[in-house]
XYZ file of C-alpha atoms in Angstrom:
585
model
C 12.557 -69.095 -49.165
C 12.548 -67.839 -52.755
C 14.140 -64.603 -53.849
C 10.789 -63.188 -54.800
C 9.190 -63.945 -51.435
C 12.178 -62.503 -49.606
C 11.845 -59.348 -51.676
C 8.142 -59.109 -50.863
C 8.873 -59.333 -47.148
C 11.002 -56.220 -47.246
C 8.539 -54.025 -49.147
C 6.730 -51.380 -47.142
C 4.565 -48.696 -48.712
C 4.990 -45.503 -46.733
C 2.515 -43.316 -48.524
C 2.106 -40.040 -50.309
C 4.460 -37.094 -49.884
C 4.726 -33.810 -51.781
C 7.296 -33.490 -54.508
C 9.660 -30.535 -54.912
C 7.057 -27.930 -55.891
C 4.817 -28.941 -53.000
C 1.704 -29.150 -55.177
C 1.587 -32.497 -56.938
C 1.476 -35.732 -55.034
C 3.947 -38.515 -55.741
C 3.933 -41.956 -54.198
C 7.094 -43.302 -52.595
C 8.157 -46.742 -51.516
C 10.586 -47.788 -48.806
C 12.350 -51.148 -48.895
C 15.593 -52.672 -47.687
C 18.643 -53.372 -49.831
C 22.233 -54.328 -49.244
C 24.613 -51.553 -50.227
C 27.899 -52.831 -51.655
C 28.870 -50.155 -54.142
C 30.845 -46.954 -54.040
C 28.836 -43.732 -54.339
C 28.550 -42.491 -57.894
C 29.440 -45.784 -59.568
C 27.266 -47.483 -62.189
C 26.397 -50.119 -59.603
C 25.204 -47.648 -57.016
C 21.763 -48.041 -55.549
C 20.024 -46.132 -58.338
C 22.845 -45.156 -60.676
C 22.500 -41.594 -61.930
C 18.733 -41.577 -61.811
C 17.032 -38.164 -61.630
C 14.449 -39.666 -59.314
C 14.578 -38.668 -55.644
C 16.494 -41.238 -53.624
C 17.810 -40.962 -50.094
C 19.448 -43.612 -47.941
C 20.220 -44.229 -44.301
C 22.376 -46.997 -42.854
C 20.536 -48.808 -40.091
C 22.666 -51.862 -39.412
C 25.845 -51.769 -41.408
C 27.894 -49.100 -39.720
C 30.982 -47.574 -41.293
C 33.197 -49.817 -43.317
C 31.022 -52.891 -43.546
C 28.265 -54.274 -45.716
C 24.950 -53.264 -44.200
C 21.237 -53.085 -44.763
C 19.984 -49.706 -45.954
C 16.641 -48.013 -46.270
C 16.085 -46.635 -49.759
C 13.261 -44.378 -50.871
C 12.392 -44.553 -54.576
C 9.923 -42.515 -56.562
C 8.385 -45.128 -58.855
C 5.567 -43.134 -60.397
C 2.959 -40.583 -59.480
C -0.097 -42.452 -60.802
C 0.395 -45.914 -59.322
C -1.649 -47.529 -56.605
C 0.168 -49.111 -53.642
C -0.430 -52.551 -55.155
C 1.084 -51.428 -58.474
C 4.041 -49.931 -56.641
C 4.675 -53.214 -54.845
C 4.462 -55.128 -58.089
C 6.944 -52.823 -59.843
C 9.373 -52.931 -56.936
C 9.140 -56.724 -56.811
C 10.085 -56.866 -60.489
C 13.166 -54.768 -59.775
C 14.136 -56.950 -56.835
C 13.433 -60.185 -58.694
C 15.555 -59.057 -61.642
C 18.335 -58.300 -59.203
C 18.220 -61.778 -57.678
C 18.132 -63.344 -61.145
C 21.365 -61.535 -61.989
C 23.185 -63.782 -59.514
C 23.053 -61.657 -56.394
C 20.617 -63.874 -54.523
C 23.241 -64.641 -51.895
C 22.749 -61.171 -50.475
C 20.491 -61.095 -47.403
C 17.900 -58.874 -49.076
C 19.222 -58.361 -52.579
C 20.955 -55.498 -54.320
C 19.577 -52.861 -56.629
C 21.849 -52.830 -59.667
C 19.950 -50.379 -61.817
C 21.747 -48.196 -64.317
C 19.557 -45.248 -65.156
C 16.059 -44.402 -64.114
C 14.151 -46.713 -61.833
C 10.996 -44.630 -61.643
C 9.063 -46.596 -64.204
C 10.702 -44.962 -67.239
C 13.896 -46.958 -67.574
C 14.819 -50.648 -67.496
C 16.748 -52.388 -64.771
C 19.986 -53.741 -66.198
C 21.593 -56.930 -64.979
C 25.243 -56.843 -63.909
C 28.111 -59.215 -63.242
C 28.024 -60.008 -59.499
C 31.689 -61.082 -59.461
C 32.712 -57.749 -60.947
C 30.643 -55.922 -58.371
C 32.174 -57.980 -55.592
C 35.705 -57.115 -56.706
C 35.227 -53.467 -57.571
C 32.461 -52.129 -55.369
C 32.359 -54.263 -52.264
C 33.100 -51.671 -49.661
C 30.872 -49.168 -47.951
C 31.623 -45.474 -48.012
C 34.124 -44.777 -45.221
C 33.749 -41.045 -45.571
C 30.092 -41.143 -44.585
C 31.040 -43.205 -41.550
C 33.487 -40.546 -40.392
C 31.463 -37.467 -41.261
C 28.609 -36.760 -38.929
C 25.164 -36.803 -40.528
C 21.839 -35.475 -39.354
C 19.220 -37.934 -40.571
C 15.457 -37.664 -40.353
C 14.338 -41.260 -40.743
C 10.866 -42.543 -41.528
C 8.589 -43.685 -38.775
C 9.252 -47.434 -38.394
C 5.644 -47.957 -37.384
C 4.437 -46.761 -40.816
C 3.148 -50.075 -42.187
C 0.406 -48.855 -44.491
C -0.595 -46.055 -46.803
C -2.862 -44.723 -44.079
C 0.062 -43.723 -41.867
C 1.804 -42.249 -44.879
C -1.234 -40.159 -45.802
C -1.560 -39.027 -42.200
C 2.025 -37.793 -42.305
C 1.333 -36.002 -45.558
C -1.837 -34.350 -44.210
C 0.081 -33.224 -41.135
C 2.774 -31.813 -43.416
C 0.158 -29.849 -45.406
C -1.395 -28.447 -42.237
C 2.000 -27.324 -40.914
C 2.918 -25.795 -44.236
C -0.180 -23.707 -44.816
C -0.665 -22.788 -41.165
C 2.706 -21.028 -41.309
C 1.757 -19.128 -44.423
C 4.174 -21.077 -46.542
C 2.025 -20.925 -49.659
C 4.004 -22.315 -52.550
C 7.324 -21.387 -50.975
C 9.874 -23.616 -49.258
C 8.467 -26.745 -47.708
C 9.540 -28.688 -44.682
C 10.465 -32.303 -45.181
C 7.891 -34.718 -43.742
C 8.879 -37.624 -41.561
C 8.495 -40.088 -44.413
C 11.441 -38.642 -46.354
C 15.150 -38.822 -45.581
C 17.315 -35.744 -45.483
C 21.027 -36.266 -44.987
C 22.953 -33.090 -44.301
C 26.733 -33.025 -43.846
C 28.147 -31.260 -40.842
C 29.843 -27.998 -41.756
C 33.585 -28.048 -42.184
C 36.003 -27.427 -39.322
C 36.920 -24.045 -40.801
C 33.281 -22.974 -40.780
C 32.957 -24.315 -37.260
C 35.833 -22.090 -36.173
C 34.275 -19.089 -37.909
C 30.930 -19.567 -36.172
C 30.731 -20.991 -32.650
C 34.415 -21.054 -31.740
C 35.759 -18.018 -33.592
C 35.650 -15.604 -30.603
C 37.212 -18.241 -28.354
C 39.982 -19.021 -30.838
C 40.708 -15.304 -31.267
C 41.063 -14.993 -27.504
C 43.322 -18.058 -27.434
C 45.587 -16.428 -30.022
C 45.697 -13.230 -27.960
C 46.682 -15.149 -24.821
C 49.461 -16.961 -26.653
C 50.911 -13.929 -28.457
C 50.708 -11.548 -25.496
C 51.632 -13.803 -22.573
C 53.366 -17.001 -23.710
C 55.280 -16.033 -26.839
C 57.401 -13.342 -25.036
C 58.751 -16.068 -22.728
C 59.687 -18.232 -25.729
C 61.450 -15.316 -27.431
C 63.384 -14.247 -24.330
C 64.890 -17.692 -23.695
C 65.307 -18.816 -27.339
C 62.735 -21.592 -27.135
C 62.882 -21.908 -30.925
C 66.565 -22.852 -30.904
C 65.935 -25.867 -28.656
C 62.373 -26.963 -29.378
C 60.113 -25.478 -32.065
C 59.326 -22.160 -33.722
C 56.638 -19.849 -32.306
C 53.091 -20.639 -33.344
C 51.460 -18.545 -36.035
C 47.762 -17.814 -36.409
C 47.547 -20.456 -39.142
C 49.038 -23.017 -36.728
C 46.395 -22.296 -34.107
C 43.540 -22.278 -36.635
C 44.752 -25.358 -38.529
C 42.433 -28.311 -39.070
C 43.107 -31.510 -37.117
C 46.164 -33.305 -38.474
C 46.636 -37.083 -38.774
C 50.219 -38.339 -39.175
C 50.838 -41.737 -40.796
C 54.121 -43.532 -40.042
C 55.374 -46.922 -41.088
C 57.873 -48.889 -43.103
C 57.489 -49.189 -46.846
C 54.462 -50.942 -48.349
C 52.501 -51.212 -45.107
C 49.405 -49.592 -46.633
C 49.663 -45.920 -45.607
C 48.806 -44.430 -49.003
C 46.143 -47.080 -49.631
C 44.592 -46.189 -46.272
C 44.310 -42.553 -47.392
C 42.723 -43.606 -50.672
C 40.273 -45.820 -48.807
C 39.004 -43.290 -46.286
C 39.043 -40.315 -48.687
C 37.609 -42.382 -51.563
C 39.991 -40.741 -54.019
C 43.663 -40.808 -54.975
C 45.483 -37.645 -54.055
C 47.667 -36.078 -56.783
C 51.113 -37.633 -56.901
C 50.212 -40.769 -54.965
C 51.775 -44.105 -55.890
C 50.701 -47.484 -54.541
C 52.691 -50.679 -54.950
C 54.613 -53.468 -53.236
C 57.905 -51.602 -53.679
C 58.814 -48.357 -51.833
C 56.694 -45.681 -53.543
C 56.038 -42.600 -51.440
C 59.364 -40.751 -51.388
C 58.125 -37.458 -49.932
C 56.282 -35.988 -47.020
C 52.844 -35.252 -48.467
C 50.235 -33.096 -46.748
C 46.898 -34.228 -48.179
C 44.447 -31.339 -47.885
C 41.072 -30.355 -49.240
C 40.891 -28.244 -52.385
C 38.426 -27.173 -55.039
C 40.403 -29.089 -57.649
C 43.230 -31.624 -57.617
C 46.645 -29.986 -57.668
C 50.140 -30.214 -56.187
C 51.778 -27.329 -54.304
C 55.589 -27.739 -54.045
C 57.185 -27.571 -50.627
C 58.865 -24.186 -51.060
C 55.585 -22.554 -52.069
C 53.667 -24.236 -49.234
C 56.265 -23.130 -46.665
C 55.795 -19.431 -47.505
C 51.993 -19.533 -47.689
C 50.335 -17.728 -44.804
C 47.183 -19.823 -45.269
C 48.945 -23.110 -44.469
C 50.471 -24.224 -41.150
C 53.849 -25.154 -42.670
C 55.866 -21.923 -42.496
C 58.151 -23.149 -39.722
C 59.283 -26.054 -41.947
C 61.735 -23.595 -43.497
C 64.167 -24.380 -40.692
C 64.770 -27.867 -42.137
C 66.288 -26.342 -45.250
C 66.065 -26.794 -48.962
C 66.886 -30.502 -48.808
C 63.652 -31.164 -46.937
C 61.427 -28.723 -48.814
C 62.259 -30.435 -52.107
C 60.949 -33.666 -50.542
C 57.751 -32.088 -49.243
C 54.546 -31.223 -51.083
C 50.910 -30.373 -50.475
C 48.416 -32.413 -52.497
C 44.949 -30.939 -52.688
C 41.875 -32.823 -53.841
C 38.134 -32.402 -53.238
C 37.028 -34.744 -50.458
C 34.394 -34.341 -47.721
C 36.745 -36.008 -45.244
C 39.571 -33.561 -46.000
C 37.224 -30.696 -45.179
C 37.509 -31.977 -41.611
C 41.198 -32.816 -41.316
C 44.630 -32.877 -42.943
C 46.450 -36.178 -43.458
C 50.258 -36.384 -43.577
C 51.634 -39.242 -45.681
C 55.296 -40.012 -44.989
C 58.008 -41.862 -46.914
C 58.209 -45.571 -46.230
C 61.070 -46.203 -43.826
C 63.732 -48.611 -45.089
C 66.390 -50.536 -43.189
C 70.067 -49.571 -43.363
C 72.193 -46.463 -42.857
C 72.549 -45.397 -46.499
C 69.159 -43.743 -46.839
C 69.495 -42.144 -43.399
C 72.858 -40.559 -44.214
C 71.946 -39.470 -47.740
C 68.570 -37.897 -46.961
C 70.105 -34.447 -46.584
C 67.791 -33.532 -43.690
C 67.130 -34.799 -40.185
C 64.284 -37.276 -40.650
C 63.764 -37.772 -36.914
C 63.472 -34.054 -36.159
C 60.998 -33.725 -39.007
C 58.879 -36.468 -37.440
C 59.066 -34.611 -34.118
C 57.776 -31.440 -35.795
C 54.780 -33.184 -37.329
C 54.067 -35.246 -34.187
C 53.970 -32.098 -32.063
C 51.290 -30.598 -34.311
C 49.370 -33.786 -35.086
C 46.154 -34.676 -33.308
C 46.519 -38.383 -34.082
C 49.552 -40.509 -35.034
C 48.966 -43.856 -36.760
C 51.826 -46.404 -36.805
C 51.340 -48.919 -39.623
C 52.614 -52.502 -39.538
C 52.181 -55.204 -42.162
C 51.065 -58.629 -40.963
C 53.985 -60.103 -42.958
C 56.612 -57.494 -41.987
C 56.908 -56.952 -38.261
C 60.586 -56.008 -38.183
C 61.450 -52.524 -36.908
C 64.437 -50.876 -38.589
C 66.796 -48.546 -36.733
C 65.338 -45.428 -38.358
C 61.779 -46.559 -37.651
C 62.826 -47.153 -34.058
C 64.271 -43.622 -33.906
C 61.027 -42.274 -35.380
C 59.000 -44.060 -32.694
C 61.290 -42.621 -30.021
C 60.668 -39.166 -31.532
C 57.044 -39.544 -30.457
C 58.038 -39.387 -26.780
C 55.736 -37.011 -24.961
C 52.925 -37.620 -27.453
C 52.040 -41.190 -26.495
C 48.396 -40.214 -25.983
C 48.124 -39.487 -29.717
C 49.640 -42.758 -30.955
C 47.596 -45.662 -32.334
C 49.055 -48.808 -33.901
C 47.457 -50.448 -36.948
C 48.240 -54.051 -37.881
C 47.236 -53.755 -41.524
C 46.474 -56.513 -44.038
C 45.243 -58.710 -41.206
C 43.056 -60.725 -43.568
C 46.150 -62.051 -45.347
C 46.602 -64.608 -42.548
C 44.102 -66.997 -41.023
C 42.749 -66.757 -37.508
C 45.447 -68.879 -35.870
C 48.261 -67.070 -37.664
C 46.736 -63.690 -36.824
C 46.859 -64.516 -33.121
C 50.574 -65.336 -33.416
C 51.307 -62.245 -35.515
C 49.550 -60.050 -32.967
C 51.632 -61.531 -30.155
C 54.857 -61.014 -32.125
C 53.928 -57.384 -32.805
C 53.290 -56.677 -29.128
C 56.640 -58.263 -28.266
C 58.413 -56.071 -30.844
C 56.686 -52.910 -29.630
C 57.637 -53.695 -26.056
C 61.314 -53.412 -27.010
C 61.054 -49.943 -28.589
C 58.277 -48.185 -26.647
C 59.257 -47.406 -23.074
C 55.909 -46.628 -21.481
C 54.096 -48.587 -18.777
C 50.741 -47.941 -20.470
C 49.440 -50.347 -23.081
C 49.319 -48.778 -26.543
C 46.082 -49.220 -28.499
C 46.507 -51.642 -31.408
C 43.904 -51.948 -34.168
C 43.572 -54.897 -36.503
C 42.653 -53.715 -39.972
C 42.421 -54.489 -43.647
C 42.145 -51.299 -45.651
C 42.214 -52.675 -49.176
C 40.636 -50.659 -51.946
C 40.060 -53.883 -53.897
C 39.964 -56.893 -51.610
C 42.260 -59.634 -52.977
C 40.654 -62.992 -53.814
C 42.976 -64.864 -51.417
C 41.843 -62.888 -48.352
C 40.778 -64.961 -45.345
C 37.229 -64.419 -44.097
C 37.343 -66.218 -40.746
C 38.141 -62.978 -38.858
C 35.950 -60.633 -40.891
C 33.636 -59.796 -37.994
C 36.600 -58.956 -35.746
C 38.225 -56.783 -38.421
C 34.971 -54.915 -39.034
C 34.659 -54.147 -35.327
C 38.274 -52.992 -35.094
C 37.930 -50.760 -38.145
C 34.770 -49.221 -36.710
C 36.704 -48.359 -33.524
C 39.461 -46.707 -35.559
C 36.953 -44.698 -37.568
C 35.379 -43.574 -34.303
C 38.750 -42.102 -33.294
C 38.934 -40.243 -36.603
C 35.344 -39.083 -36.260
C 36.039 -37.502 -32.881
C 38.931 -35.361 -34.148
C 36.895 -32.466 -35.605
C 34.535 -32.463 -32.621
C 37.311 -31.878 -30.080
C 39.735 -29.901 -32.266
C 39.305 -26.520 -30.561
C 39.748 -27.936 -27.056
C 42.821 -29.838 -28.223
C 44.345 -26.538 -29.384
C 44.032 -25.238 -25.833
C 45.607 -28.435 -24.525
C 48.590 -28.105 -26.879
C 49.195 -24.478 -25.901
C 49.065 -25.386 -22.196
C 51.589 -28.157 -22.824
C 53.804 -25.761 -24.788
C 53.616 -23.101 -22.057
C 54.719 -25.548 -19.362
C 57.560 -26.704 -21.586
C 58.635 -23.080 -22.107
C 58.653 -22.445 -18.342
C 60.962 -25.416 -17.692
C 63.180 -24.290 -20.573
C 63.414 -20.804 -19.030
C 64.422 -22.301 -15.657
C 67.230 -24.295 -17.309
C 68.572 -21.412 -19.398
C 68.396 -18.982 -16.475
C 70.204 -21.444 -14.202
C 73.012 -22.024 -16.722
C 73.410 -18.261 -17.118
C 73.661 -17.893 -13.342
C 76.392 -20.567 -13.148
C 78.618 -18.738 -15.653
C 81.563 -16.627 -14.313
C 81.443 -12.859 -14.732
C 84.781 -12.329 -16.520
C 87.326 -15.138 -16.874
C 87.033 -18.875 -17.632
C 83.745 -18.701 -19.522
C 84.650 -21.310 -22.160
C 85.946 -23.806 -19.603
C 82.943 -23.334 -17.342
C 80.524 -23.779 -20.251
C 82.151 -27.092 -21.198
C 81.884 -28.263 -17.586
C 78.193 -27.374 -17.422
C 77.489 -29.216 -20.674
C 79.377 -32.279 -19.479
C 77.531 -32.357 -16.141
C 74.168 -31.316 -17.567
C 72.302 -34.124 -15.801
C 73.540 -32.769 -12.455
C 72.428 -29.257 -13.414
C 68.993 -30.616 -14.253
C 68.815 -32.082 -10.769
C 69.683 -28.686 -9.258
C 66.932 -26.988 -11.285
C 64.470 -29.651 -10.158
C 65.326 -29.044 -6.506
C 65.259 -25.235 -6.759
C 62.008 -24.822 -8.706
C 60.245 -28.073 -7.739
C 59.875 -29.203 -11.366
C 58.565 -32.751 -11.986
C 61.175 -35.086 -13.432
C 59.032 -35.902 -16.462
C 58.917 -32.243 -17.573
C 62.632 -32.076 -18.392
C 63.814 -32.490 -22.001
C 66.059 -35.326 -23.145
C 69.524 -34.713 -21.676
C 71.521 -35.851 -24.718
C 69.508 -33.800 -27.202
C 69.641 -30.713 -25.007
C 73.391 -31.163 -24.619
C 73.806 -31.168 -28.419
C 71.847 -27.922 -28.754
C 73.869 -26.259 -25.997
C 77.144 -26.909 -27.837
C 76.182 -24.452 -30.602
C 75.247 -21.612 -28.220
C 77.230 -19.273 -26.004
C 75.960 -19.253 -22.447
C 76.955 -15.625 -21.953
C 74.198 -14.627 -24.408
C 71.526 -16.348 -22.320
C 69.019 -14.324 -20.285
C 68.699 -14.454 -16.530
C 65.504 -15.494 -14.832
C 62.926 -12.709 -15.124
C 60.167 -13.247 -12.621
C 57.854 -10.738 -14.303
C 57.703 -12.753 -17.555
C 57.203 -16.030 -15.697
C 54.396 -14.535 -13.601
C 52.530 -13.496 -16.752
C 52.710 -17.058 -18.101
C 51.620 -18.509 -14.762
C 48.652 -16.133 -14.805
C 47.715 -17.365 -18.279
C 47.838 -20.988 -17.078
C 45.993 -20.463 -13.811
C 43.457 -17.762 -14.751
C 43.069 -16.954 -18.454
C 43.035 -20.425 -20.003
C 40.733 -22.000 -17.359
C 38.328 -19.082 -17.845
C 38.461 -19.681 -21.601
C 37.755 -23.399 -21.156
C 34.601 -22.663 -19.161
C 33.208 -20.757 -22.145
C 33.470 -23.708 -24.535
C 30.107 -25.303 -25.392
C 29.413 -28.509 -23.489
């Protein structure tokens, strides 16, 4: 089948629709193209044409090459036959430029395509290298699309839609005012940001959640020094924070490239290369303009959820920054890029701050944790192993990404996947199987990439993007879940502290008795479990808790106060369930 005949097959005249002022009549045309370019580039579907153009993916899905419906205004005084002829010339010119291998061609126009500007040919190899990937952001962001009626096969159906539009418009007294969009046009509207979502539907519920925490749960944390053993009290900015995605992995596994790919922009201060590049913790957030906020300034800002990072000291804050850049995806979530983890003790000793505790802090607040592995580097260093162990208690948030999977062929990929699962089995002590995604998040796909697993990789990437897409939808409910988890942890902590206080002598031998209790802490945990009927999995790590106890004096601990515990139990059994029932379904 020739290129021209294939182009003719895809042409469908939809009919007449009103233009912006609602008075004149312009003719539109709908046809299929393959979208391979990044939005805004010179090889986009219509370039920077002033003509109306809307698109809707119908087959491609996020992250893959797909067929799109494109609506082009190609003149207000053309008959349907003339419109078909003009569109065929555009499509034929596209095939002649060397892009005939595409299923239905590619529009490579630079400038107007409404009958006033020429269609320019382009280098297909250059397009393949620079603009081959679909917009990931639009795959993650929800869109409300009004698509054309697929049964519209002639100008008659298009005119019927237009007549119906006119009747609706003037019957409502619209006059020359705002018009409603008929079914033959596409309107793609982005979902409002998470912040706006909080301020509209969920704002009263989130305000009540903050009141429950500050009035009923926080007093328990303060009384038994929960901050000294676990984490600082939550602030309003912590509770209202956007969903957070934490990226972990050894150096050069593709973490920063992944951010660039899904955000479609480089955040300020990012470096990408084969050598270790990212040397800081970077919170990538949305902003009106690109800028860098140093760690000390970010840690004192009441608008950002990073105030409790002050406890890690100056050594950490100098290695932390907030990078802001305008991105639709970052309106929905915050992404934490971490330093690539190297092997050896030198970097661990000379960091100046506790890397593992920092990971614990971010993991506790993150909604999703992505562990990155390179298909050519499956080794797990001691510090990376410690970082994975720091995720204990948050296994439901963890996803594993085997990146650069197209750098090996199908047979090698099967062996690499098996080796990765074997390595993970030695460092992750959970009976549940952890979700592993195969991916290839190149910005520019290398020429030596294998294509025999492309369909599998596309499916895996779509599953990962679905996880990201669900984060903003369930963010408010996840906040409730985290506060419930924190409240239960605070109750167990209060039982332990109160029990240790009770075991201390009244006058003499306090130092000796404290050392004995620390030494036999596992036995004391067993006593607390038997007295208060606490599940074994709710207790903290014995060794870590023992280290914290060595820097405290037991005589300063508080005894068990039933009144405070009853208030927290009431919040868990009455207030929070009542709040959950008020969330929209």
